[in-house]
Coordinates of C-alpha atoms in Angstrom, one line a residue:
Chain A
X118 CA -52.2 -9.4 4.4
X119 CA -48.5 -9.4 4.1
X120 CA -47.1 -9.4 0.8
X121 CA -44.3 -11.3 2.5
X122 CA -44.8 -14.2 4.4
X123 CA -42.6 -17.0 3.7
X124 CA -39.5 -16.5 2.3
X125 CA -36.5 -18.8 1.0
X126 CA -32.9 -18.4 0.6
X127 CA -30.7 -20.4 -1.7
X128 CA -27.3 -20.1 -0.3
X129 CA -25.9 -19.4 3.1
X130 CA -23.0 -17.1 2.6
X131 CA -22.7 -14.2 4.2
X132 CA -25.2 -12.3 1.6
X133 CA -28.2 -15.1 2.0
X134 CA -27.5 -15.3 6.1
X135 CA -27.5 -12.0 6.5
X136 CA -30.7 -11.2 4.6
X137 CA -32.5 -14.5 6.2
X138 CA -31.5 -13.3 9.6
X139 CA -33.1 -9.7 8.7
X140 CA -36.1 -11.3 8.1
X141 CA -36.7 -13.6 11.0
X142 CA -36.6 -10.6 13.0
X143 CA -39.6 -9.3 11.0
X144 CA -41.7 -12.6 11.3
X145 CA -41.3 -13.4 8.4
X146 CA -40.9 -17.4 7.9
X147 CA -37.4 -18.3 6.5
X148 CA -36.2 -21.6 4.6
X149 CA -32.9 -22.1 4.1
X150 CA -30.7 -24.2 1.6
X151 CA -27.2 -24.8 0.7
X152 CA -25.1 -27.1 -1.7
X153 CA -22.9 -27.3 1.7
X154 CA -24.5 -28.8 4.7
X155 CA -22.1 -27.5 7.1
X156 CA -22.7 -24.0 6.0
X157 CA -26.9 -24.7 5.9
X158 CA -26.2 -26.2 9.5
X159 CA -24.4 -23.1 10.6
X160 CA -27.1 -20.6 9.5
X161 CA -29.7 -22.8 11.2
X162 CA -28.0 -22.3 14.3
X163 CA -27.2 -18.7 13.8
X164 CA -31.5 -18.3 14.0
X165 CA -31.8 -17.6 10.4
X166 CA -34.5 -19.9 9.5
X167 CA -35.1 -23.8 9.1
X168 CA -34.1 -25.6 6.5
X169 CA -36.0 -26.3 3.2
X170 CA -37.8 -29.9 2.9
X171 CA -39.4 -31.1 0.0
X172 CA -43.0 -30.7 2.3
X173 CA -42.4 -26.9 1.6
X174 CA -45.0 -25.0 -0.1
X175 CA -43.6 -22.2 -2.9
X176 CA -42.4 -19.2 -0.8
X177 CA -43.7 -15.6 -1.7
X178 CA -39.7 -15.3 -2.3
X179 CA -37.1 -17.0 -3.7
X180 CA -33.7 -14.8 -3.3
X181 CA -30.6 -16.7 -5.3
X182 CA -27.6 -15.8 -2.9
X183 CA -25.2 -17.7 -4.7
X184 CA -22.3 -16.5 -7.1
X185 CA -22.9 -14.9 -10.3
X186 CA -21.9 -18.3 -12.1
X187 CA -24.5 -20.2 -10.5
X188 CA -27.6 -17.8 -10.6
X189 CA -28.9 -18.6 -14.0
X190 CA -28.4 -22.3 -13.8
X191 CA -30.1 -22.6 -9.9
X192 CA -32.8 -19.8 -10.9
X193 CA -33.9 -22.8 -13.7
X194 CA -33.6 -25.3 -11.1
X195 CA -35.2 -23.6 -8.5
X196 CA -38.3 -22.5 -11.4
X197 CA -38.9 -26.2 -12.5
X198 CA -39.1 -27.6 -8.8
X199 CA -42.0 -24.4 -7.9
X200 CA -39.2 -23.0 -5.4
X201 CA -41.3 -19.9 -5.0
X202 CA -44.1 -17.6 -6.6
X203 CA -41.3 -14.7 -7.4
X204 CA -37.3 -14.6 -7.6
X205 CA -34.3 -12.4 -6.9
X206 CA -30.5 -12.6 -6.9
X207 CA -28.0 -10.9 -5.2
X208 CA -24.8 -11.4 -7.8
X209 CA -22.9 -8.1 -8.6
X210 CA -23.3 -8.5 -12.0
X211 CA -26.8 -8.1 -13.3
X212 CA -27.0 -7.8 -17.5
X213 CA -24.5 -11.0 -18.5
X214 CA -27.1 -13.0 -15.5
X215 CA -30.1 -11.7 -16.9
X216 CA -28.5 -13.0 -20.4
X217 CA -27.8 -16.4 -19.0
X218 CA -31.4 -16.6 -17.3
X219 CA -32.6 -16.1 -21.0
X220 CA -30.7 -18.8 -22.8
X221 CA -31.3 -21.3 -20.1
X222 CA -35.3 -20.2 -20.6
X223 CA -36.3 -19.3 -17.4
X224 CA -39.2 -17.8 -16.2
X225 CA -38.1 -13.6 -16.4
X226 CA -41.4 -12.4 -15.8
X227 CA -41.2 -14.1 -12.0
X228 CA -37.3 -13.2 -12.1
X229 CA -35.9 -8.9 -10.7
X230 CA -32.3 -8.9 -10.7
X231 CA -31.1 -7.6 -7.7
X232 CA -27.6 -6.5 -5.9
X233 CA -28.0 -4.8 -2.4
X234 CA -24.8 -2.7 -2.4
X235 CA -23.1 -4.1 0.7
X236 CA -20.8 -6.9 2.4
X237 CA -17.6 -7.6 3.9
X238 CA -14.4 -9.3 3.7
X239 CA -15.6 -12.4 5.5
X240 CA -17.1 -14.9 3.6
X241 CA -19.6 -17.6 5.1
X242 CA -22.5 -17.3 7.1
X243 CA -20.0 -16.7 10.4
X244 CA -19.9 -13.0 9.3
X245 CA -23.6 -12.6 8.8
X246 CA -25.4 -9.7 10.2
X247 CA -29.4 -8.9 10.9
X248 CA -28.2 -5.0 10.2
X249 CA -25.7 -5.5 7.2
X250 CA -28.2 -3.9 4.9
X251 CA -29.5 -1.2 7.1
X252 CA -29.2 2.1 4.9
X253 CA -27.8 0.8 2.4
X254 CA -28.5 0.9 -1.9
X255 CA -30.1 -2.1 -2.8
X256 CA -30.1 -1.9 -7.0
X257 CA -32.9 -3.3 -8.7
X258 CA -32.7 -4.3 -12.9
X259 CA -36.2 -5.4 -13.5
X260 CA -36.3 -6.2 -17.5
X261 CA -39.2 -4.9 -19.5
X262 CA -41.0 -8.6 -19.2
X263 CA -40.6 -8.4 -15.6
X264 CA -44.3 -8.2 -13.7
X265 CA -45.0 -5.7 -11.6
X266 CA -46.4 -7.9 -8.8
X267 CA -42.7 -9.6 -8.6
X268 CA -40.7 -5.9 -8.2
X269 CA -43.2 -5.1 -5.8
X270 CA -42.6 -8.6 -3.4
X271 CA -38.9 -7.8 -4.0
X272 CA -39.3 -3.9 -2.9
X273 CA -41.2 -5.3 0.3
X274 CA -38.1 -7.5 1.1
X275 CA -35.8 -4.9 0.7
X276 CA -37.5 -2.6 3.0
X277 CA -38.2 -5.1 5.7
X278 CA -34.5 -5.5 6.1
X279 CA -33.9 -1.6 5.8
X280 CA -32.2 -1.2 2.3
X281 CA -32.9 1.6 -0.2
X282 CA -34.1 0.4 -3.0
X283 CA -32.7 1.5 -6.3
X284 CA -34.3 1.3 -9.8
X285 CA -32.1 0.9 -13.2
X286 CA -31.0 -1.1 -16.2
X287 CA -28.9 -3.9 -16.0
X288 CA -26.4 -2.3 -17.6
X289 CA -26.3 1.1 -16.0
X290 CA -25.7 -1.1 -12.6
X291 CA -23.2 -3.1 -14.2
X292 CA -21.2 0.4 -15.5
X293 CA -21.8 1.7 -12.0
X294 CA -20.3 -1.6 -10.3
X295 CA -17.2 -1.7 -12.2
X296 CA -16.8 2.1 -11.0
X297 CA -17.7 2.1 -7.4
X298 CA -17.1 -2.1 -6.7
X299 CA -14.8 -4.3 -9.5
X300 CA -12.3 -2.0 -10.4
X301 CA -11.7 -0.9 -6.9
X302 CA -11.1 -3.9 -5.7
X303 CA -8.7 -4.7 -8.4
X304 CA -6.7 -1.9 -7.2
X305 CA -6.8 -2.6 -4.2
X306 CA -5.7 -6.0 -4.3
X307 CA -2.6 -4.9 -6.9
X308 CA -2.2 -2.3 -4.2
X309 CA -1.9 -4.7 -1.3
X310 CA -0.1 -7.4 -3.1
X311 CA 3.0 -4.9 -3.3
X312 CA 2.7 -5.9 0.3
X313 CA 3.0 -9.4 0.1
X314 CA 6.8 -9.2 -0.3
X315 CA 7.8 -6.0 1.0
X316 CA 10.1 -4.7 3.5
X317 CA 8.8 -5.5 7.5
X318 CA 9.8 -2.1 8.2
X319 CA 7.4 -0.7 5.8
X320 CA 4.4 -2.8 7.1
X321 CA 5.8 -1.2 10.9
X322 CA 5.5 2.3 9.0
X323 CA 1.8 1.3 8.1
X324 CA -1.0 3.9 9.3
X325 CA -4.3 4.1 8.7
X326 CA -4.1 5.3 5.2
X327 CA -2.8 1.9 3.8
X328 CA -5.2 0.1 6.1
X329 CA -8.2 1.8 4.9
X330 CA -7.2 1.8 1.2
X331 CA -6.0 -2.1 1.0
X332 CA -9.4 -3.4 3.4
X333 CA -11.3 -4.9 0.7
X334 CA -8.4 -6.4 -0.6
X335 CA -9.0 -9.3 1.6
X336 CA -11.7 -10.3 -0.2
X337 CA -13.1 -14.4 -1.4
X338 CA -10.8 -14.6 -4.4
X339 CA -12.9 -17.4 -6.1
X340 CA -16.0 -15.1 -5.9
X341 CA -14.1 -12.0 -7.0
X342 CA -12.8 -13.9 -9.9
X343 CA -16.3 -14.8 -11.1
X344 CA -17.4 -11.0 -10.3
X345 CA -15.0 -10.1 -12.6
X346 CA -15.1 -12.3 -15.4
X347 CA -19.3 -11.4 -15.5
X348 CA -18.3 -8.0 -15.7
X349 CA -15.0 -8.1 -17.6
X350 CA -15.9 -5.3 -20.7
X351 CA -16.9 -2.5 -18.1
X352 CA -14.1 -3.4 -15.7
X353 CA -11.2 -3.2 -18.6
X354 CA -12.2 0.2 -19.7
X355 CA -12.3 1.2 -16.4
X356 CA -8.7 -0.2 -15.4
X357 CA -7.3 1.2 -18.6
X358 CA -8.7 5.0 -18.0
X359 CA -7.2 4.4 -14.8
X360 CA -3.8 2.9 -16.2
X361 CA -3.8 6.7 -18.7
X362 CA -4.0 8.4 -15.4
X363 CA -1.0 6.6 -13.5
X364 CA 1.0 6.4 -16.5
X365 CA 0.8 11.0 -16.6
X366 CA 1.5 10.6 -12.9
X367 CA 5.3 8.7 -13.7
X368 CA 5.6 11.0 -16.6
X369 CA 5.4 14.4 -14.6
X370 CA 7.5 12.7 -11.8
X371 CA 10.2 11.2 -14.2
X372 CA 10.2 14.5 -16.1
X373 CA 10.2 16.9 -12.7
X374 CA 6.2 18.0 -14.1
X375 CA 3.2 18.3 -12.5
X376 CA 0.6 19.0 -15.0
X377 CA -0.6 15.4 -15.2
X378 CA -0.2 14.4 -11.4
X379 CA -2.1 17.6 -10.3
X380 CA -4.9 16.8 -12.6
X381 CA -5.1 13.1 -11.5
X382 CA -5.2 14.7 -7.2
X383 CA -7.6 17.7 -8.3
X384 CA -9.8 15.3 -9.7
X385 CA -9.5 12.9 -7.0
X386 CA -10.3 15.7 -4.1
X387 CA -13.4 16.5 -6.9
X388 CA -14.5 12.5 -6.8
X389 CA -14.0 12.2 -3.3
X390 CA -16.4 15.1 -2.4
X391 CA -18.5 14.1 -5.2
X392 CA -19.0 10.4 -3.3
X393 CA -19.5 12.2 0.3
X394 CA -22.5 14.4 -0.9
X395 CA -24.2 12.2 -3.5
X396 CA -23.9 8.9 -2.0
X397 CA -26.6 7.2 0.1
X398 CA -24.1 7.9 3.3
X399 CA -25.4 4.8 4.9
X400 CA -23.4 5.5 8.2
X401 CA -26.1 8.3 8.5
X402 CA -28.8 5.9 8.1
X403 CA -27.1 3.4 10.4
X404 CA -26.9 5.4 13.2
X405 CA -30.1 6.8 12.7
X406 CA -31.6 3.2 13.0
X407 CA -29.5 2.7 16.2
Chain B
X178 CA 15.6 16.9 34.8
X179 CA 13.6 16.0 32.0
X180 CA 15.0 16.1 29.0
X181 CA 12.2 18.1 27.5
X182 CA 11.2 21.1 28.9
X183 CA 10.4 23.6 26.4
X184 CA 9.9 23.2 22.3
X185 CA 9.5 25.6 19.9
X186 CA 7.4 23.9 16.6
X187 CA 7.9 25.7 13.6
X188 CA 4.5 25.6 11.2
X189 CA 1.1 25.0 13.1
X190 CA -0.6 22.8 10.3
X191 CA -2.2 19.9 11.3
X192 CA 0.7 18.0 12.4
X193 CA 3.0 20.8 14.1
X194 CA -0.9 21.9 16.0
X195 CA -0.6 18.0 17.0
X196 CA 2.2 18.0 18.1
X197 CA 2.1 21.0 20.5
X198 CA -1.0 19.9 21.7
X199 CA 0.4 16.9 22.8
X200 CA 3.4 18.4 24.5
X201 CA 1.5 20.9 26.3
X202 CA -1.1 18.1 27.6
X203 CA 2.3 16.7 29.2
X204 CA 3.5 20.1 30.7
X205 CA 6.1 20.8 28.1
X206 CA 5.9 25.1 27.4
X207 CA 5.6 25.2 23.8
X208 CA 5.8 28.3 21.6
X209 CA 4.4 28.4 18.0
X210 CA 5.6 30.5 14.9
X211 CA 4.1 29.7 11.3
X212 CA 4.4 32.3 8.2
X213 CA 0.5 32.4 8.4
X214 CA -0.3 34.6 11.1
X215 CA -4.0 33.2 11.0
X216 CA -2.6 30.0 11.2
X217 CA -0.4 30.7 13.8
X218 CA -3.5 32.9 16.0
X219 CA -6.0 29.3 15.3
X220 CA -3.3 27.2 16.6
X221 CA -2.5 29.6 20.3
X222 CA -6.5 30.2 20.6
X223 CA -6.6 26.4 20.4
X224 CA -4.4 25.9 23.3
X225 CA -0.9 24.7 21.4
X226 CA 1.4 27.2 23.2
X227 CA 2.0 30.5 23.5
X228 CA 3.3 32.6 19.8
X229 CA 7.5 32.6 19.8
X230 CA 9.3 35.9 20.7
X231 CA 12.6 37.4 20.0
X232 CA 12.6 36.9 23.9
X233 CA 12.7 33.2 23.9
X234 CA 16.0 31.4 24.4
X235 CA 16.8 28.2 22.9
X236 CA 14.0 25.0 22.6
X237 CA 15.5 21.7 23.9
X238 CA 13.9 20.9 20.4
X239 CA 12.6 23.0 17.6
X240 CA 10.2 20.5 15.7
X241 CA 10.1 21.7 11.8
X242 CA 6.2 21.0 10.5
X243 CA 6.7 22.5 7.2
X244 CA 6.6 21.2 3.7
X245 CA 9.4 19.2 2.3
X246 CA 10.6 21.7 0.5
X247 CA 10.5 24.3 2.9
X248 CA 12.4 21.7 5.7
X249 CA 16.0 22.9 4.7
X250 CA 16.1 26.5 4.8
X251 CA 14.0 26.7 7.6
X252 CA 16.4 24.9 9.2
X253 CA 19.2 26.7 8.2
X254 CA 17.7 29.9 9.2
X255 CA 16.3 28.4 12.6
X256 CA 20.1 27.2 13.4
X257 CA 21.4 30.6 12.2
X258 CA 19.0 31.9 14.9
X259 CA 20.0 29.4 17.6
X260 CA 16.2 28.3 17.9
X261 CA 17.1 25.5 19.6
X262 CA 19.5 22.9 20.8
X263 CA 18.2 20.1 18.6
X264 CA 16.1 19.6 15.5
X265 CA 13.7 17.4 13.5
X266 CA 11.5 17.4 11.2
X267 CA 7.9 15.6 9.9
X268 CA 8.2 16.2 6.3
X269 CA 7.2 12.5 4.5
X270 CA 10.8 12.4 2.6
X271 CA 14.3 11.7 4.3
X272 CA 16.8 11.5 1.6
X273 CA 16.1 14.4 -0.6
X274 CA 16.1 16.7 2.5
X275 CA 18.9 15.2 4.3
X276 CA 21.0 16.2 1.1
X277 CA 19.1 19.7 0.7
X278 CA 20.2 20.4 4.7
X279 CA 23.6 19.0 3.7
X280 CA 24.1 21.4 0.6
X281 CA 22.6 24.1 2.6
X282 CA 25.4 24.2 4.6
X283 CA 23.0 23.2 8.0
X284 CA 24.7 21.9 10.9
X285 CA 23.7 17.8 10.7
X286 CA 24.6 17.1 13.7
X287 CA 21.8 18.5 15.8
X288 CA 19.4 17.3 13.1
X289 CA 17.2 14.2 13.6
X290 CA 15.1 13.9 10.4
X291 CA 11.7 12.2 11.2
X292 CA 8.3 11.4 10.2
X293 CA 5.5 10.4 12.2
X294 CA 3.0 7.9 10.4
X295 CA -0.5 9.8 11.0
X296 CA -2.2 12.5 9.9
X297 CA -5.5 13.2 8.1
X298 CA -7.2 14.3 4.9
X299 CA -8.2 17.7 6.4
X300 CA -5.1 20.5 6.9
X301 CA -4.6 23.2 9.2
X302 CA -4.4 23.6 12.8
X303 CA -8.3 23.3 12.9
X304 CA -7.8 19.0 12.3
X305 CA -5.4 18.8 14.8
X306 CA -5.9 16.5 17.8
X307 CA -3.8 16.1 20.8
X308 CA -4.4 12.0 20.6
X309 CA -3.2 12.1 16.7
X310 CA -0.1 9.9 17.2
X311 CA -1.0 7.4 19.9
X312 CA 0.2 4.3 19.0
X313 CA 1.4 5.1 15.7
X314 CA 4.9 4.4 14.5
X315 CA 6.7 7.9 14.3
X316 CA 10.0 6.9 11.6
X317 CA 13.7 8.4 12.9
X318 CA 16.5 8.3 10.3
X319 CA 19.3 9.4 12.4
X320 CA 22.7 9.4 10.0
X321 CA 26.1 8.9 11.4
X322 CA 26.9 12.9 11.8
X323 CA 23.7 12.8 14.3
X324 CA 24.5 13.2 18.0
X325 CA 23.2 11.2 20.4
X326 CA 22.2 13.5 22.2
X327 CA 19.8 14.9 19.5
X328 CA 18.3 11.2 19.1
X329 CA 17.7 11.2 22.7
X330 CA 15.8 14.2 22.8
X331 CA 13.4 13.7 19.8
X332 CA 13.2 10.0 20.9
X333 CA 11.4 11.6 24.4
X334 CA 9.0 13.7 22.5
X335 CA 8.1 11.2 20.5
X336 CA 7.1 9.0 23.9
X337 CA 5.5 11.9 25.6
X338 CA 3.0 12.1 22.1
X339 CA 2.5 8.2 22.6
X340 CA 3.7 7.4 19.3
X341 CA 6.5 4.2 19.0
X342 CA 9.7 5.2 17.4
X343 CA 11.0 3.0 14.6
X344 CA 14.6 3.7 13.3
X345 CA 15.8 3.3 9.8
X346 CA 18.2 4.5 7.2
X347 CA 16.6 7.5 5.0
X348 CA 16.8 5.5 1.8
X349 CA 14.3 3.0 3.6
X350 CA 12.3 5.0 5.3
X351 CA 11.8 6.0 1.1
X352 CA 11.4 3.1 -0.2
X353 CA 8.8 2.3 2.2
X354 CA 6.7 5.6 2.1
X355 CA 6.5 5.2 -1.3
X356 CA 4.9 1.6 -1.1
X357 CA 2.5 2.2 2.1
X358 CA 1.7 6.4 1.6
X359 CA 2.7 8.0 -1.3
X360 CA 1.6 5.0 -4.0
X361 CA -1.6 4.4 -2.2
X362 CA -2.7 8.3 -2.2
X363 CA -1.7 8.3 -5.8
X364 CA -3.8 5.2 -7.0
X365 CA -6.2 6.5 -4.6
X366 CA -6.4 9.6 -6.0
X367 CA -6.9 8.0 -9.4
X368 CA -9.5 5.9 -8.2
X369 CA -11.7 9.2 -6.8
X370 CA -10.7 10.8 -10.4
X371 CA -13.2 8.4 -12.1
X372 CA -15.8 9.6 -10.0
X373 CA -15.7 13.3 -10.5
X374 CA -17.3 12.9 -13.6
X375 CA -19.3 9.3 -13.5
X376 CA -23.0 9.1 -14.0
X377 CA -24.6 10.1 -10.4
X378 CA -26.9 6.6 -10.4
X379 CA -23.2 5.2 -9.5
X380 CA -22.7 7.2 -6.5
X381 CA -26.1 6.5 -4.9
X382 CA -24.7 2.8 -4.9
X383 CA -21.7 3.2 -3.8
X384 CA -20.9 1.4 -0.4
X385 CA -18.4 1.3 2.5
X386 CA -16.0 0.0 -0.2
X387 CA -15.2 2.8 -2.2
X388 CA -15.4 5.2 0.7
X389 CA -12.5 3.6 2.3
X390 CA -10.2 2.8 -0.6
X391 CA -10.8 6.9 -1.5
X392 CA -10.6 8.3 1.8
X393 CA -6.7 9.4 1.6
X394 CA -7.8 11.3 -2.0
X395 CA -9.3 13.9 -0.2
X396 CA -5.8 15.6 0.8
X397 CA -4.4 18.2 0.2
X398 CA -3.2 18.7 -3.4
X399 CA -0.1 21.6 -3.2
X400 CA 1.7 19.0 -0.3
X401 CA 1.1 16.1 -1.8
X402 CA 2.7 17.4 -5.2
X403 CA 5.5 18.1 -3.0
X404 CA 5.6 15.1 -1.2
X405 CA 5.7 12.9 -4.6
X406 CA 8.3 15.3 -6.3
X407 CA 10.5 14.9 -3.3
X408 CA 10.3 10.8 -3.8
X409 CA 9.9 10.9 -7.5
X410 CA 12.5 7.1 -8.0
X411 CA 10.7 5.1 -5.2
X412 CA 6.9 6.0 -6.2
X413 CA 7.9 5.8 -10.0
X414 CA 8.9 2.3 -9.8
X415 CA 6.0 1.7 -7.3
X416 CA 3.4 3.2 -9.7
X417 CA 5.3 1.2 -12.7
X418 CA 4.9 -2.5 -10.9
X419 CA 1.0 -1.9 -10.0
X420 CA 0.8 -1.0 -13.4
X421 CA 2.4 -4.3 -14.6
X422 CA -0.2 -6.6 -12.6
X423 CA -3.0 -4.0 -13.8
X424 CA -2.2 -5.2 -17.3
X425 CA -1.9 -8.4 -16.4
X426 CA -5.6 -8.4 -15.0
X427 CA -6.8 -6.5 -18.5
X428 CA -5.2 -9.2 -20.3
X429 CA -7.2 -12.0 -18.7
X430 CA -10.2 -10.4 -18.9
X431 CA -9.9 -9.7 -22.5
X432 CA -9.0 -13.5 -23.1
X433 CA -11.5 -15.3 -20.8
X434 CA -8.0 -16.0 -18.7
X435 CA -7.3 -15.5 -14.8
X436 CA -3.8 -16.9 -14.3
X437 CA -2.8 -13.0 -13.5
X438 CA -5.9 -11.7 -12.4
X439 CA -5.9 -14.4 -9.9
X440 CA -2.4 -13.7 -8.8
X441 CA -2.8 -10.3 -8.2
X442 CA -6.2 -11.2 -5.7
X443 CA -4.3 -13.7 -4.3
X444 CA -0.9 -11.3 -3.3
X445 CA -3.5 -8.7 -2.2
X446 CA -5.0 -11.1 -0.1
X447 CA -1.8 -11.9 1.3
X448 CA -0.2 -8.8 1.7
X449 CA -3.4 -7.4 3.5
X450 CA -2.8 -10.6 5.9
X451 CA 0.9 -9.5 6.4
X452 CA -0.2 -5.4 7.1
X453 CA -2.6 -7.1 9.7
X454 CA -0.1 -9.2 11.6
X455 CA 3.1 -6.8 11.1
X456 CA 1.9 -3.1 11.4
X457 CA 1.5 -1.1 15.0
X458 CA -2.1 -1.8 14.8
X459 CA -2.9 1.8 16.0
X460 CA -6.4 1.3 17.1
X461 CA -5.6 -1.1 19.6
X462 CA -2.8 1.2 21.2
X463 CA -5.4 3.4 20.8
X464 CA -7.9 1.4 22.6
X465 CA -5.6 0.6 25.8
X466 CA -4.7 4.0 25.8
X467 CA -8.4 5.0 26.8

């Protein structure tokens, strides 16, 4: 027997879609819900399950795709009303949830934090994707009260859509995240909002470089807000070692140095090489799937 | 007559190998000289032109791919030698080199300076791609000593390599550099810094995200120093105002606030929405050109 059979997924974004459309394709029976019945509605129609009716026996999953804010608070919810036998999120904040679960007194033992490391500039179930997971990390914070039986339903999940699953502490994600996730989309954002009022003849000038460098800036602002906020003592320090860095780089140009600048490049060639080799290079994966 | 029939492209790096690439896909003769002799021997086995002689006359054009710094007094030898009717250059800096050329005693007036709004993390003639400028903007900053004739001449190369010229004063073509290349592969740079020595559990997550806001911080670091020291005011004051908002977004998430934070998400959204709509759009040029 499967240990996945029925699954349901609270919220319809472009995380929950995209994960409920994986599924269908496997056979697996999907149940949808959203606060918003026009986004429910649309996800129905994309194929990515029916929606959830009281007559609805607990799925084998639960998976919480609904911002960081609302996981704790739905997770206690969805506990009370026997929503499911085991539960996951999605958030991209994992210890400050965990935290919140804990206060509200939900269930952790049925409860493995999750974040698959993946998504996209569009919001809404519009941009949602059967293949959005394929190759790539998909972090997993189980607690020490967790149960064994719920990591292993969530690990099933995870492989039926073609993520890699990826074991540590809620806090080791969370430093991780503000590294690889928050903090570059901070700087991004600060990056592309010199845009907003510039020259037109510097956006004419624009190649790819700027393109590829500003992309995630056009992220949900409302959802990066709450992002950030959950994870707001990792992502300071990491803005302010960044801030040092900068501030060397206009103190060798003012003073016609390059000690500082050349450190902040060398290291960046260093990084940059470091990502390419020991990252999960899901484009390799992806292709390989094709 | 054409008004190009034979250049002569000083430095075979990635962007001079480009270049004669291009030209010799459209029948131009092209001859090649670099400093490197290995460089210059890569660039004639890869089909970029023939090496330059003491026997070759004058090149309607002589196309200076050199380093900033270098831009002047090669020019000022090359016109010594009468390497060519007319000149330009690809260097990512106007001003500063215009002036250099100036004090150098080089004749202006067959001088175009230029800058063509590609290239690529990896250097050398090896990178180089015959298709590297389609449908990218390629900057001109003519000043009022430039003849006509010179514009004319650098204007046609610039079609037959499929790039779109964009005119503009020098101190703009700076001012925008600075805000769409040379801040970018700075922050960039920084960004990929933090990696070089983070824990290797953050790598494995790391996602489509961080590869593309890193990807410029793999160039190269002795011509980017150059680059940033030759536009030292412009990037400075850049650095400084991404440095304010960077602040303000540390502030807020100290204090539980987000008037700044969200400002900053909600410029970057913005100015991503304005590099969407306003810039060349190079891959679909690209596309059509197929």
């Amino acid at each position: 027997v499967a240990l996945v059979a029925q699954v349901t997924v609270v919220g319809t974004g472009l995380i929950g879609t995209s994960t409920a459309l994986a599924l269908v394709k496997c056979g697996v029976v999907v149940r949808l819900t959203d606060r918003d019945p026009a986004a429910l509605e649309h996800a129905v129609r994309l194929g990515a399950g029916g929606p959830l009716t009281g007559e609805d026996g607990p799925a084998d999953l639960v998976v919480l795709a609904v911002p960081p804010a609302a996981v704790a608070p739905v997770l206690r919810q969805a506990q009370q009303a026997r929503m499911g036998y085991h539960y996951t999120d999605v958030a991209g904040v994992k210890a400050p949830i965990v935290e919140a679960a804990r206060r509200l007194g939900c269930d952790l033992s049925t409860f493995v934090p999750g974040h698959p490391m993946a998504g996209g500039e569009q919001p809404g179930p519009g941009a949602a994707r059967a293949d959005l997971f394929v190759g790539r990390a998909w972090a997993l914070c189980p607690e020490r009260v967790t149960s064994i039986r719920s990591v292993e339903v969530v690990r099933a999940v995870i492989e039926l859509v073609g993520a890699v699953a990826c074991d540590l502490t809620a806090e080791a994600h969370d430093a991780a995240a503000a590294l690889i996730s928050h903090l570059p989309h901070v700087v991004s954002s600060a990056l592309a909002a010199r845009l907003s009022d510039a020259d037109p003849i510097a956006l004419r000038l624009a190649g790819n470089g700027i393109r590829d460098v500003t992309r995630v800036a056009a992220g949900d602002v409302a959802l990066w807000l709450d992002v950030l906020a959950h994870n707001a003592g990792p992502v300071t320090a990491a803005i302010e070692d960044l801030i040092e860095d900068l501030r060397g780089a206009v103190r060798d140009l003012r003073a016609g140095g390059s000690e500082a600048l050349a450190s902040v490049l060398r290291r960046g060639n260093d990084g940059r090489c470091r990502l390419l080799s020991e990252s999960a290079r899901p484009d390799d994966h992806h292709g390989a799937a094709r």
